[in-house]
Amino acid sequence: MPAHPLRAATAIAGLGLTETGRVYGRPAADFAAEAVWLALEDAGLEKRELDGLIVNQGISGGPDLSLALQLGLPELRFCTQLNAWGSSAAQMVQVAALAVASGMARDVACVFADAPLRSGEGAGAAYGGPRGRAKGMAGLAAAYGYGGPIPWYALAAQRHMDLYGTTSDQLGAIAVSTRAWAAGNPRAALREPLTLEGYRASPFVCEPFHVLDCCLVSNGGACVIVTGAERARDLRRPPVYVHGMGQAHRFDLGRAERDCATRTPGVESGAAALAMAGCTTADITMCQLYDCYTYTVLVTLEDYGFCKKGEGGAFVEGGRLGPGGALPTNTGGGELSSFYLWGMTPLSEAVIQGRGAGGARQAPDNRRILVSGNGGVLNHHATLVLSPEVV
């Protein structure tokens, strides 16, 4: 079977990460601009060489297409704004890869920034309640106390527990393994050791979720630059090639035959990306998965086919995902322990690992890296297969 024409035709050649976490007093657009400058420097590119820009804004508003003016880019061959929540980062890379492969642009910056944290307010205030007044039937959820995404994901996790016997300790195993990776990441917000006992002792937010089942909230920005594979080899940093990509979207209509809580669009998205890359899960040496909640990791592993449906709980036990485990996953500490920049968190770590630049946390085998993005309440999914190898 011939290789897909887009396999390894493009690569990520630049990465820019600003300071993240409780960084106050800066609007999201400033983080975005800094991230682009850092990515250009990282790639060894001049600003004038950038001819493509894709912008993704978080919940705090900005950046938007006016970022081009802020950056001093009066002329671009390709410019757009994209938002599918946490799946946006992987989708931006996909769109950029298509633009580069088609000749619409040569060097495309994909940038995300957000600044939901405010001094004197808790992290829960950023995502904790409805934004704006819900009208009609949409107001029922708020009337019953469903504020923000946590209750919906908690329901999904509880559904998985009820159907398959998944336990809280199995979710905790994901939190523990992710924290173990964070210890080797100087950028990680939470680096102190975590045990299963410590996980159990953390308070509940919305059962079955403890605090430690839920991601951080961060201010900051990130950017990657996508270019052609041949051009990437002549730039400053080792290229990380895009071998496969896919996306899928599904919406819960409330029908009994559609169990959107335990079968996500990752099934279709993952299969498409693996097929384009010409590999299977057996060839994947590392995962960088969207971990807004521990359950998101578990269900994504199932839907990608690393284990059968309902066996995710057993699969993540025993340190399989942690340092020294058979499937290194979220090696920078993920959104649970490092920082939360939507899909840029797993994507940036994939680039770092693909370059072999992980330092103390570098996984031993970086040949095939599977990256996921998840948006909405398990509604939007995007997948990438990245590799430092051309073939």
Coordinates of N, CA and C in Angstrom, one line a residue, residues 123-129 145-158 204-217 292-293 295-296 376-377:
A123 N -9.0 29.6 40.9 CA -9.0 29.1 39.6 C -10.4 28.6 39.1
G124 N -11.2 28.2 40.1 CA -12.5 27.7 39.8 C -13.4 28.8 39.2
A125 N -13.1 30.1 39.4 CA -13.9 31.2 38.9 C -13.8 31.3 37.4
A126 N -12.7 30.8 36.8 CA -12.5 30.9 35.4 C -13.5 30.0 34.6
Y127 N -13.7 28.8 35.1 CA -14.5 27.8 34.4 C -15.7 27.4 35.2
G128 N -15.9 27.9 36.3 CA -16.9 27.4 37.2 C -18.3 27.6 37.0
G129 N -18.7 28.5 36.1 CA -20.1 28.8 35.9 C -20.5 29.2 34.5
G145 N -28.0 23.2 38.6 CA -26.7 23.3 39.3 C -25.5 22.9 38.4
Y146 N -25.7 22.7 37.2 CA -24.6 22.2 36.3 C -23.9 23.5 35.8
G147 N -22.9 23.9 36.6 CA -22.1 25.1 36.2 C -20.7 24.7 35.7
G148 N -20.3 25.0 34.5 CA -19.0 24.6 34.0 C -19.0 23.2 33.5
P149 N -17.8 22.7 33.0 CA -17.7 21.4 32.5 C -17.6 20.2 33.4
I150 N -17.1 20.5 34.7 CA -16.8 19.4 35.6 C -18.0 18.5 35.8
P151 N -19.2 18.9 36.1 CA -20.3 17.9 36.3 C -20.5 17.0 35.1
W152 N -20.4 17.5 33.9 CA -20.6 16.7 32.7 C -19.6 15.6 32.6
Y153 N -18.3 16.0 32.8 CA -17.3 15.0 32.7 C -17.4 14.0 33.9
A154 N -17.8 14.5 35.0 CA -18.0 13.6 36.2 C -19.1 12.6 35.9
L155 N -20.1 13.0 35.2 CA -21.2 12.1 34.8 C -20.7 11.0 33.8
A156 N -19.8 11.5 32.9 CA -19.3 10.5 31.9 C -18.4 9.5 32.6
A157 N -17.6 9.9 33.6 CA -16.7 9.0 34.3 C -17.6 8.0 35.1
Q158 N -18.7 8.6 35.8 CA -19.5 7.7 36.5 C -20.2 6.7 35.7
F204 N -13.3 16.0 47.2 CA -14.2 15.8 46.0 C -14.6 17.2 45.5
V205 N -14.6 17.3 44.2 CA -15.2 18.5 43.6 C -16.6 18.2 43.1
C206 N -16.7 17.1 42.4 CA -18.0 16.6 42.0 C -17.8 15.1 41.7
E207 N -18.4 14.3 42.6 CA -18.1 12.8 42.6 C -18.4 12.3 41.2
P208 N -17.5 11.4 40.7 CA -16.4 10.8 41.4 C -15.1 11.5 41.3
F209 N -15.1 12.8 40.9 CA -13.8 13.5 40.7 C -13.4 14.2 42.0
H210 N -12.1 13.9 42.4 CA -11.4 14.6 43.4 C -10.8 15.9 42.7
V211 N -10.2 16.7 43.5 CA -9.5 17.9 43.0 C -8.4 17.4 42.0
L212 N -7.8 16.3 42.4 CA -6.6 15.9 41.6 C -7.0 15.1 40.3
D213 N -8.3 15.0 40.1 CA -8.8 14.5 38.8 C -8.9 15.6 37.8
C214 N -8.8 16.8 38.2 CA -9.1 18.0 37.4 C -7.9 18.7 37.0
C215 N -7.9 19.3 35.8 CA -6.7 20.0 35.3 C -6.5 21.4 36.0
L216 N -5.3 21.9 35.8 CA -5.0 23.2 36.3 C -5.7 24.3 35.5
V217 N -5.7 25.5 35.9 CA -6.1 26.7 35.1 C -4.8 27.6 35.0
C292 N -7.7 17.1 30.4 CA -8.5 18.0 31.2 C -9.0 17.3 32.5
Y293 N -9.3 16.0 32.4 CA -9.6 15.2 33.6 C -8.9 13.8 33.4
Y295 N -10.3 11.0 33.6 CA -11.1 10.2 32.8 C -10.9 10.4 31.3
T296 N -10.6 11.6 30.9 CA -10.3 11.9 29.5 C -9.2 11.0 28.9
G376 N -15.1 20.7 24.0 CA -16.4 20.5 24.5 C -16.5 19.5 25.6
V377 N -17.6 18.8 25.7 CA -17.7 17.7 26.6 C -17.6 16.4 25.8

